[in-house]
mmCIF file of C-alpha atoms and ligand atoms in Angstrom:
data_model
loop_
_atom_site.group_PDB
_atom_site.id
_atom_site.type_symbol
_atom_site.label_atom_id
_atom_site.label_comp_id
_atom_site.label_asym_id
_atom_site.label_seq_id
_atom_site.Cartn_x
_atom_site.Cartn_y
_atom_site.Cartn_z
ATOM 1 C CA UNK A 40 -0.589 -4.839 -22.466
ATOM 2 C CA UNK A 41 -0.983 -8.503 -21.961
ATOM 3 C CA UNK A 42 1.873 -9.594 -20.277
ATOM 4 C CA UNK A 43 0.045 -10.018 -17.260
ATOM 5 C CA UNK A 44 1.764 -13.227 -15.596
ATOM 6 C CA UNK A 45 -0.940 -16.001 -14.256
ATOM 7 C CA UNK A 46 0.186 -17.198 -11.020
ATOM 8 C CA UNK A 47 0.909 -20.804 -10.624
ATOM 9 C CA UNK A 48 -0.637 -23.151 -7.975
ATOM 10 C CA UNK A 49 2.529 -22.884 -6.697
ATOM 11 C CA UNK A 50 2.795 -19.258 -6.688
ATOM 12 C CA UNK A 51 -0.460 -18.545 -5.259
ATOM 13 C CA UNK A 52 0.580 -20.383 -1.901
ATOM 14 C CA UNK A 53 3.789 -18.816 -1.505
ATOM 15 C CA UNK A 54 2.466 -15.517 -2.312
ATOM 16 C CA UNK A 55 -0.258 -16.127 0.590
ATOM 17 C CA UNK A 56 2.377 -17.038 3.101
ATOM 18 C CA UNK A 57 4.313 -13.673 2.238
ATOM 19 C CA UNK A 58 1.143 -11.403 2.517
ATOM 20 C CA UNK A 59 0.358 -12.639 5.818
ATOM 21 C CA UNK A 60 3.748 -12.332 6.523
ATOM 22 C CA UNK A 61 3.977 -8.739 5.297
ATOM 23 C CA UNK A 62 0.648 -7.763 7.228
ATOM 24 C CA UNK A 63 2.047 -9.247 10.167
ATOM 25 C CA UNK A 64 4.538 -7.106 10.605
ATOM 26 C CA UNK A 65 2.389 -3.835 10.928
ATOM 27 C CA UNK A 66 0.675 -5.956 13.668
ATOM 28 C CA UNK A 67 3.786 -6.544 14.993
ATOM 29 C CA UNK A 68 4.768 -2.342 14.794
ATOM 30 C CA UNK A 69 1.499 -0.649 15.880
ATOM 31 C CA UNK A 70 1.790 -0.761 19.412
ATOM 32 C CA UNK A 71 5.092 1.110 19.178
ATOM 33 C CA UNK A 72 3.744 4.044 17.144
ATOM 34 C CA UNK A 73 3.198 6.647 19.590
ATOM 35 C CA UNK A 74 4.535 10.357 20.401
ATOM 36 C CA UNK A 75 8.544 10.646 20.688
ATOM 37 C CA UNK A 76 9.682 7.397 18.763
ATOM 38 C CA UNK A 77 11.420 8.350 15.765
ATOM 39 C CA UNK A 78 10.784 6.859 12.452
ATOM 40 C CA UNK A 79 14.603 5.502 12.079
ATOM 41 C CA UNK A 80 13.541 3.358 15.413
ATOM 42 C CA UNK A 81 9.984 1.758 13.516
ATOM 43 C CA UNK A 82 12.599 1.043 10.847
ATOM 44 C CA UNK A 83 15.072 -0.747 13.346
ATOM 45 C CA UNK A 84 12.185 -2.857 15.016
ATOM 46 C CA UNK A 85 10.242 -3.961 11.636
ATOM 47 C CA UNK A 86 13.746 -5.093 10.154
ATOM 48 C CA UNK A 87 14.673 -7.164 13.084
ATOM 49 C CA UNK A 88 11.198 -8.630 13.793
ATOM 50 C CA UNK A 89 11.584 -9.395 9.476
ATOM 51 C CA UNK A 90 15.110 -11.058 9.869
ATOM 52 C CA UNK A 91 15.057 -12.401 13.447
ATOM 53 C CA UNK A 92 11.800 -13.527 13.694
ATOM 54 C CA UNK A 93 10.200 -14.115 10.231
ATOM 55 C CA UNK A 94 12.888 -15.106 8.312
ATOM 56 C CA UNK A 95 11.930 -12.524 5.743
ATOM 57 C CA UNK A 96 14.082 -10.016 3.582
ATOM 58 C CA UNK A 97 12.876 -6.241 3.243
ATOM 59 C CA UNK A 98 12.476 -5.880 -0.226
ATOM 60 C CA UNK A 99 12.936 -2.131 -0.342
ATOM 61 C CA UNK A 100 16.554 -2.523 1.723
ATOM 62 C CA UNK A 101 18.749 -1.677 -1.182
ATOM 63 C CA UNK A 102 16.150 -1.310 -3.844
ATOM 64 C CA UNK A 103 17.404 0.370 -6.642
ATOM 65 C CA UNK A 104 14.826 1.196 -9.882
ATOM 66 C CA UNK A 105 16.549 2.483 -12.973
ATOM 67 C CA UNK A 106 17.440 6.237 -12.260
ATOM 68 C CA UNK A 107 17.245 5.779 -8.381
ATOM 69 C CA UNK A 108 19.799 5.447 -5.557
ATOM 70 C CA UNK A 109 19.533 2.460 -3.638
ATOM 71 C CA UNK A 110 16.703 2.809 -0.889
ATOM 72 C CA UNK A 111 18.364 3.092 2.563
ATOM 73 C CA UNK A 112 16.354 1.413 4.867
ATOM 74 C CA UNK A 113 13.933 -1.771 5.336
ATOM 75 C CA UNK A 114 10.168 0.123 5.527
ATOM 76 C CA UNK A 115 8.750 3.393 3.873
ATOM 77 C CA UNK A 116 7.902 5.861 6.679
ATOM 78 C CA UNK A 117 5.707 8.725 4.856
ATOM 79 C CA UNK A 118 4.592 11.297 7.677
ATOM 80 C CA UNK A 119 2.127 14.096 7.050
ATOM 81 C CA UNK A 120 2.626 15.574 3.717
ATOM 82 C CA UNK A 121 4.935 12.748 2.510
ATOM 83 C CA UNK A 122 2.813 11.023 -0.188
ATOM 84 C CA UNK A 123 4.689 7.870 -0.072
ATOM 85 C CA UNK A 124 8.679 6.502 0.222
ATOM 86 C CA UNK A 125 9.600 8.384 2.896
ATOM 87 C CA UNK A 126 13.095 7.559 4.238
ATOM 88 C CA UNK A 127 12.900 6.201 7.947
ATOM 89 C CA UNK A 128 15.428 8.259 10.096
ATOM 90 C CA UNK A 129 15.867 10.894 12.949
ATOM 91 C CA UNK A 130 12.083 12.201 12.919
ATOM 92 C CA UNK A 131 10.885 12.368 15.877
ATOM 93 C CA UNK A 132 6.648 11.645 15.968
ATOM 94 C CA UNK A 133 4.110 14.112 17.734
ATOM 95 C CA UNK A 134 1.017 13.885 18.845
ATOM 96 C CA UNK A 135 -1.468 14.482 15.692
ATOM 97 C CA UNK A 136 0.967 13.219 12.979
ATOM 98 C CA UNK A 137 -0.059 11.020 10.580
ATOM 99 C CA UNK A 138 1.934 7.999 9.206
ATOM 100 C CA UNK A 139 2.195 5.727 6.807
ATOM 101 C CA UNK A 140 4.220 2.686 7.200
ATOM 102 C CA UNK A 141 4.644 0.691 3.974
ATOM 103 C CA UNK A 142 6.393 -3.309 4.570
ATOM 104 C CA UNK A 143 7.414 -5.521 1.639
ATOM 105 C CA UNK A 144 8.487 -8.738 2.839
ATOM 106 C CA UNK A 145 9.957 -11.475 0.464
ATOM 107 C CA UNK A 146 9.780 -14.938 2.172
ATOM 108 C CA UNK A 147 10.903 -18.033 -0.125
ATOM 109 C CA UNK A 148 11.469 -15.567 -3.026
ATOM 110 C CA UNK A 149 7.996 -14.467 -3.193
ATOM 111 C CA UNK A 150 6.893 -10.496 -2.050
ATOM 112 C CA UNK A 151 3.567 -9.601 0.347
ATOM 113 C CA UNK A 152 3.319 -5.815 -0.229
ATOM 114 C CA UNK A 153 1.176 -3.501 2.329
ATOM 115 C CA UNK A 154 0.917 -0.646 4.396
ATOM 116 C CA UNK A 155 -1.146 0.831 6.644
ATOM 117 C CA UNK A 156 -2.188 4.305 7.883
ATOM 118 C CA UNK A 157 -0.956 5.076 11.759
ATOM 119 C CA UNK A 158 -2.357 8.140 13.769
ATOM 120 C CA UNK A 159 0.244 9.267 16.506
ATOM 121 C CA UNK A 160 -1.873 10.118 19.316
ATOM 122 C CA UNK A 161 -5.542 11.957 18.506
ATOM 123 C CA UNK A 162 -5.563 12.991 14.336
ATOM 124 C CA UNK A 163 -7.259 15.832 13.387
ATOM 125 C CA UNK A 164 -10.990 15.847 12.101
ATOM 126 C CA UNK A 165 -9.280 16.539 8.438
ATOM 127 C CA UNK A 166 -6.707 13.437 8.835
ATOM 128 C CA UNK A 167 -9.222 10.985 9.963
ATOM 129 C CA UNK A 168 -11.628 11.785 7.231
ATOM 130 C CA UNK A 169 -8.619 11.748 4.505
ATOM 131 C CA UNK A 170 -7.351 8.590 6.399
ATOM 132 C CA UNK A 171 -10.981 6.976 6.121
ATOM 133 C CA UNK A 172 -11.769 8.077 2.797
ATOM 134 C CA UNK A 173 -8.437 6.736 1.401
ATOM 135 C CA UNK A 174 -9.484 3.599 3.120
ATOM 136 C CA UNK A 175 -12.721 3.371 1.649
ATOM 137 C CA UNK A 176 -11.098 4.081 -1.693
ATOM 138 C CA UNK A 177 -8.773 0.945 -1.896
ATOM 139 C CA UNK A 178 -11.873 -1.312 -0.836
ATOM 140 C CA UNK A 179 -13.523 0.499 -3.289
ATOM 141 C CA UNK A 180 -11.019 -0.196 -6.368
ATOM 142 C CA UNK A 181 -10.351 -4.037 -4.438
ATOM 143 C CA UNK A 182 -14.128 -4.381 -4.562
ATOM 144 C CA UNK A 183 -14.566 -4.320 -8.312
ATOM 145 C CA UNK A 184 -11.834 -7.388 -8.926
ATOM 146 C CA UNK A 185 -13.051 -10.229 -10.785
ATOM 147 C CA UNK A 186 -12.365 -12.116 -13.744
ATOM 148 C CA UNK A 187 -13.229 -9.931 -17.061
ATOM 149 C CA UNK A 188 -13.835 -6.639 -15.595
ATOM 150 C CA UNK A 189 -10.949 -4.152 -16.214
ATOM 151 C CA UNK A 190 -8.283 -2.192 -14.689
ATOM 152 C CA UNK A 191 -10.042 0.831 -15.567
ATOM 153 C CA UNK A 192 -12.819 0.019 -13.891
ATOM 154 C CA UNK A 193 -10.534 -0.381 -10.508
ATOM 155 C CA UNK A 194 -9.295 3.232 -11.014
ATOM 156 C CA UNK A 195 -12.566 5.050 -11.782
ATOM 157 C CA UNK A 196 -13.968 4.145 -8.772
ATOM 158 C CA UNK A 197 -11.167 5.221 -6.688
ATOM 159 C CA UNK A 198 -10.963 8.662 -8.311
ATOM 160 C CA UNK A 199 -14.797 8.998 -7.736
ATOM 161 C CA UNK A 200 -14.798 8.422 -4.274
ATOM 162 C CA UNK A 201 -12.135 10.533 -3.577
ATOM 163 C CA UNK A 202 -12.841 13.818 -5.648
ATOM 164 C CA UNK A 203 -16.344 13.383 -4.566
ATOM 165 C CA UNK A 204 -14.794 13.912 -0.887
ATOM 166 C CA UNK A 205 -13.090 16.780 -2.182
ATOM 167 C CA UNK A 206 -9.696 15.122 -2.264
ATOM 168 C CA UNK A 207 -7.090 14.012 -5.334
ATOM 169 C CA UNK A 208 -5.428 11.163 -6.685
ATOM 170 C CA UNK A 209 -1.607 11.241 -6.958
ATOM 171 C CA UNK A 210 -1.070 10.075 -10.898
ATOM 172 C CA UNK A 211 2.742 9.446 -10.853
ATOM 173 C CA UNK A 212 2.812 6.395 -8.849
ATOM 174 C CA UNK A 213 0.605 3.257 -8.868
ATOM 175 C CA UNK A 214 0.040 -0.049 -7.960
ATOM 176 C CA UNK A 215 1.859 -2.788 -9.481
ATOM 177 C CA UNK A 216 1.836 -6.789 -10.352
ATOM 178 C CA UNK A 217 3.822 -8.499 -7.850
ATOM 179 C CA UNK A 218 5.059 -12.198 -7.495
ATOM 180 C CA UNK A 219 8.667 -13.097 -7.521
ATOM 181 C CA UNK A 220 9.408 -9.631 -9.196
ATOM 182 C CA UNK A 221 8.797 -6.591 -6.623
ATOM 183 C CA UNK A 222 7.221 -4.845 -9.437
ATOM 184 C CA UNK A 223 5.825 -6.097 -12.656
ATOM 185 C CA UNK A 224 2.803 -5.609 -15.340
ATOM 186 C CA UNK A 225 0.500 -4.532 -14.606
ATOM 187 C CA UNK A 226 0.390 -0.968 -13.350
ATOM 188 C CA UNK A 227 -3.007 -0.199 -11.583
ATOM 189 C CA UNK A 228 -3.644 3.156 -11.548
ATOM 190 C CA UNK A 229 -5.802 5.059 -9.088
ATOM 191 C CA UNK A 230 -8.146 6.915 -11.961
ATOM 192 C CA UNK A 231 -9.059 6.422 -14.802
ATOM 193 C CA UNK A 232 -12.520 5.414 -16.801
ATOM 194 C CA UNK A 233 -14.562 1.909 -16.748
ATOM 195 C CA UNK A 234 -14.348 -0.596 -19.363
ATOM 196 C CA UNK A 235 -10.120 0.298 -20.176
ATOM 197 C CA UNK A 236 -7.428 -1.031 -19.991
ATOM 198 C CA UNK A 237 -6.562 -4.601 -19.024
ATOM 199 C CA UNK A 238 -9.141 -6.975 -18.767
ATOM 200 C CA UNK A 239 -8.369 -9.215 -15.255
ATOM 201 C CA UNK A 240 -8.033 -13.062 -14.951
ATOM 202 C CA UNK A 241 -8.033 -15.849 -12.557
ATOM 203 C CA UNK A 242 -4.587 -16.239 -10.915
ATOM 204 C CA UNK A 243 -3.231 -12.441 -11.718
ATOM 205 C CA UNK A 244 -1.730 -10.801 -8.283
ATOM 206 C CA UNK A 245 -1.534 -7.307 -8.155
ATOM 207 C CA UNK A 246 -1.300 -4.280 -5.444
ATOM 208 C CA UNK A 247 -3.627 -1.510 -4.874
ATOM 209 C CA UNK A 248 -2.625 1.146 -2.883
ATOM 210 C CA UNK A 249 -4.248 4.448 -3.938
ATOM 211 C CA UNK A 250 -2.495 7.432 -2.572
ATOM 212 C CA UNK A 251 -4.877 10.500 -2.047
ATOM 213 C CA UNK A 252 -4.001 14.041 -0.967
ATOM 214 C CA UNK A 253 -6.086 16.753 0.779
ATOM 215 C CA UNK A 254 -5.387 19.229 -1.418
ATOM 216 C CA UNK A 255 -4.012 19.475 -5.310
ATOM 217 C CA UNK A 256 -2.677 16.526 -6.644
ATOM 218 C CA UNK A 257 1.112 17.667 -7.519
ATOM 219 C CA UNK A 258 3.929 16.208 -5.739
ATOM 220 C CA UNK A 259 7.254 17.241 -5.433
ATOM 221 C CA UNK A 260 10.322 15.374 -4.827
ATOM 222 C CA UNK A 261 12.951 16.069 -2.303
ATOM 223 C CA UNK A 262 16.627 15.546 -2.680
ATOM 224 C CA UNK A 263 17.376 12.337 -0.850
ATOM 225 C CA UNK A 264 16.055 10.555 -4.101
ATOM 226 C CA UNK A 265 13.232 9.429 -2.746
ATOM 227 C CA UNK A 266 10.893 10.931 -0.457
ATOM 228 C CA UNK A 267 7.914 12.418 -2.642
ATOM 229 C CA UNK A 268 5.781 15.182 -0.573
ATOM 230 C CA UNK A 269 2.805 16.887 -1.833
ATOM 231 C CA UNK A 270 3.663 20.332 -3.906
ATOM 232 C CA UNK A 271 1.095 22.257 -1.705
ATOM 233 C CA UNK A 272 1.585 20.800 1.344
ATOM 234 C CA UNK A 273 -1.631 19.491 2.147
ATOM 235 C CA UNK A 274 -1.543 16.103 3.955
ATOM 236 C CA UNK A 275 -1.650 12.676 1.992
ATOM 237 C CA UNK A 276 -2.691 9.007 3.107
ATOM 238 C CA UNK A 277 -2.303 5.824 1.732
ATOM 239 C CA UNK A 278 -3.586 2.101 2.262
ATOM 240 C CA UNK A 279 -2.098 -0.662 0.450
ATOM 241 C CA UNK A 280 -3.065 -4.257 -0.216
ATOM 242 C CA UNK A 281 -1.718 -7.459 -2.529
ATOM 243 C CA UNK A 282 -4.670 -9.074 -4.094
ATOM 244 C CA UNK A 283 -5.549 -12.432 -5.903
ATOM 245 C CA UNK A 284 -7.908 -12.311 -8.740
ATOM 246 C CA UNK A 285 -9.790 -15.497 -8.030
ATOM 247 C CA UNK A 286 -12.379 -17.413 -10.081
ATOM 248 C CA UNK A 287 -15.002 -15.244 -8.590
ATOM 249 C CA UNK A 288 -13.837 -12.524 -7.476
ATOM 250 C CA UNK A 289 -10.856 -11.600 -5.584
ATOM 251 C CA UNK A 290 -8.363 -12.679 -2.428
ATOM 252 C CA UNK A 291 -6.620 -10.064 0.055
ATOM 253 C CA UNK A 292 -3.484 -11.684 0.326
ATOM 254 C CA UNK A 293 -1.978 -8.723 2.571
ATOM 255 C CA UNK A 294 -4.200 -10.087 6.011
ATOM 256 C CA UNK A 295 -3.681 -11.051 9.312
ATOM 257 C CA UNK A 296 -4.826 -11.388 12.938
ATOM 258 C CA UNK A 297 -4.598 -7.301 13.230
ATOM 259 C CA UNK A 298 -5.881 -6.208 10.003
ATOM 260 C CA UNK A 299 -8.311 -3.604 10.019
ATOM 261 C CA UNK A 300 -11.850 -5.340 8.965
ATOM 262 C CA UNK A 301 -12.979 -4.382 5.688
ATOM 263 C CA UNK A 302 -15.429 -1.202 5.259
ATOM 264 C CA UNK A 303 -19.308 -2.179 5.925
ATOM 265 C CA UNK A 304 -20.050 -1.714 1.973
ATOM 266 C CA UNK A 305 -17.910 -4.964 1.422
ATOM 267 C CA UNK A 306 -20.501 -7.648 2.168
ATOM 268 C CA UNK A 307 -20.056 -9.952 -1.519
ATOM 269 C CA UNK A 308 -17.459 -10.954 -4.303
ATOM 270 C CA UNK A 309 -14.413 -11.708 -1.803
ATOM 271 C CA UNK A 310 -13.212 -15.314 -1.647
ATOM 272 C CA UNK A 311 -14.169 -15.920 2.393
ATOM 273 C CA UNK A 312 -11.218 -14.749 3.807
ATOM 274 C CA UNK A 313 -9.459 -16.835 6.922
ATOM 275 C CA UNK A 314 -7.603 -14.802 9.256
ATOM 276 C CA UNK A 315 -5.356 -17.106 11.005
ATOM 277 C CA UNK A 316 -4.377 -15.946 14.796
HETATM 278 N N1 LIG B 553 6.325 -0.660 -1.121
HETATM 279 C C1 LIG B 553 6.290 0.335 -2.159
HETATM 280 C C2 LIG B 553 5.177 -0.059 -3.091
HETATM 281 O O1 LIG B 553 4.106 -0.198 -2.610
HETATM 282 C C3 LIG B 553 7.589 0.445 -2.896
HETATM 283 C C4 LIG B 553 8.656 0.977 -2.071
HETATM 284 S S1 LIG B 553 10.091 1.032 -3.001
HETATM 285 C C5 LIG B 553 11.196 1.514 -1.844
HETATM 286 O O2 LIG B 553 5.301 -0.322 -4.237
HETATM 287 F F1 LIG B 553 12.343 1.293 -2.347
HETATM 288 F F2 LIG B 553 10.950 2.787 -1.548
HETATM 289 F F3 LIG B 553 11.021 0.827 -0.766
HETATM 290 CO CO1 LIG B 554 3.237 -1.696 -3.786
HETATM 291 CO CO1 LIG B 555 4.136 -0.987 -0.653
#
């Protein structure tokens, strides 16, 4: 508790350029999601459009948390029943998988973190309602950012929406603050009770990026040191953003020209948000 870095003028501008940055790169992917492209190709095109035409680094190439291997390849691709880090590679995509496809750019040190929910051809009733809900959830938890309300009150809402749906919240893995540091204080979880926990300020920059399964909440972990699936099976989505707390309210840094507009219920508290083409 309170190490929460404030963001600097400074910061705040660079971390604005990498979100847009970040976001535009799942514009840049979607058209290529589709039946028969593997994930190992996604992986190939979002690292070259990165280097070659952002000038970005992926931050997961080569990232290595205490107790991990390093991570193999330049975007998470979490299909199905992967809950989140999947490993792109020789997986080949069918019609009615779903996909998550999670970017971190870092452009003049700084890191725009987001991902995005992909349907390969037409989803089943059950994966666009988990894929909606999840989406709902994040603008949910997003919606409740501004200065002096608390972390807490960020997770309860999430966990409300999605239990009420009949879904769970995966407790192992959270959002995170993020700057010049991939990830840093504070960790944002995805339940939790109103009122706890860290109290938010002007200038803090953190993810959220709830990950909700159909079924139980357990995950399991597969051998390549990363991937983490659901322990039953059932299918799990995820939506990430990188968000400013502002004076008033909040900032979606994670935006772009093809971001998916916000839910209907957001109407207030967000700092006007310019999409620039
Ligand atoms: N982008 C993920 C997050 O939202 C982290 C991925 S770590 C990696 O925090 F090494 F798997 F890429
Ligand atoms: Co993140
Ligand atoms: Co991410």
């Amino acid at each position: 508790m309170g190490n929460i870095s404030i963001k600097t003028t400074e910061d705040i501008a660079g971390m604005r350029i990498a979100g847009r940055l970040g976001s535009e790169v799942l514009d840049y992917i979607t058209p290529f999601v589709k039946p028969g492209v593997t994930t190992g190709e996604l992986d190939r095109l979002c690292h070259e459009y990165m280097v070659n035409v952002q000038g970005t680094v992926p931050a997961p190439l080569n990232y290595c948390p205490p107790g991990y291997t390093p991570f193999p390849k330049a975007v998470c691709t979490s299909v199905n029943d992967v809950i989140c880090h999947g490993i792109p590679g020789d997986k080949v995509l069918k019609n009615g998988d779903v996909l998550n496809i999670d970017v971190t750019v870092i452009k003049d040190g700084y890191h725009g973190d987001t991902s995005r929910m992909f349907f390969i051809g037409e989803p089943s009733i059950l994966a666009r309602r988990l894929t909606d809900v999840t989406y709902e959830c994040m603008w949910l938890g997003i919606s409740k950012i501004k200065p002096g309300a608390h972390l807490g009150d960020i997770g309860f809402i999430i966990q409300q929406h999605a239990e009420k749906a009949g879904y769970s919240v995966v407790r192992e893995f959270c959002g995170h603050g993020i700057g010049k540091i991939f990830h840093e204080e504070p960790q944002v979880l995805h339940y939790g009770r109103p009122g706890t926990l860290e109290k938010l300020a002007p200038g803090m920059i953190f993810t959220v990026e709830p990950m909700i399964n159909a079924g139980r909440r357990e995950i399991r972990e597969m051998n390549d040191g990363w991937t983490i699936k659901t322990k039953d099976r059932s299918l799990s989505a995820q939506w990430e953003h990188t968000v400013l707390v502002t004076e008033t309210g909040y900032e979606v840094l994670t935006r772009s020209a093809g971001s998916p507009p916000p839910p209907a219920f957001i109407t207030s508290g967000a700092t006007p948000q310019p999409v620039s083409a």
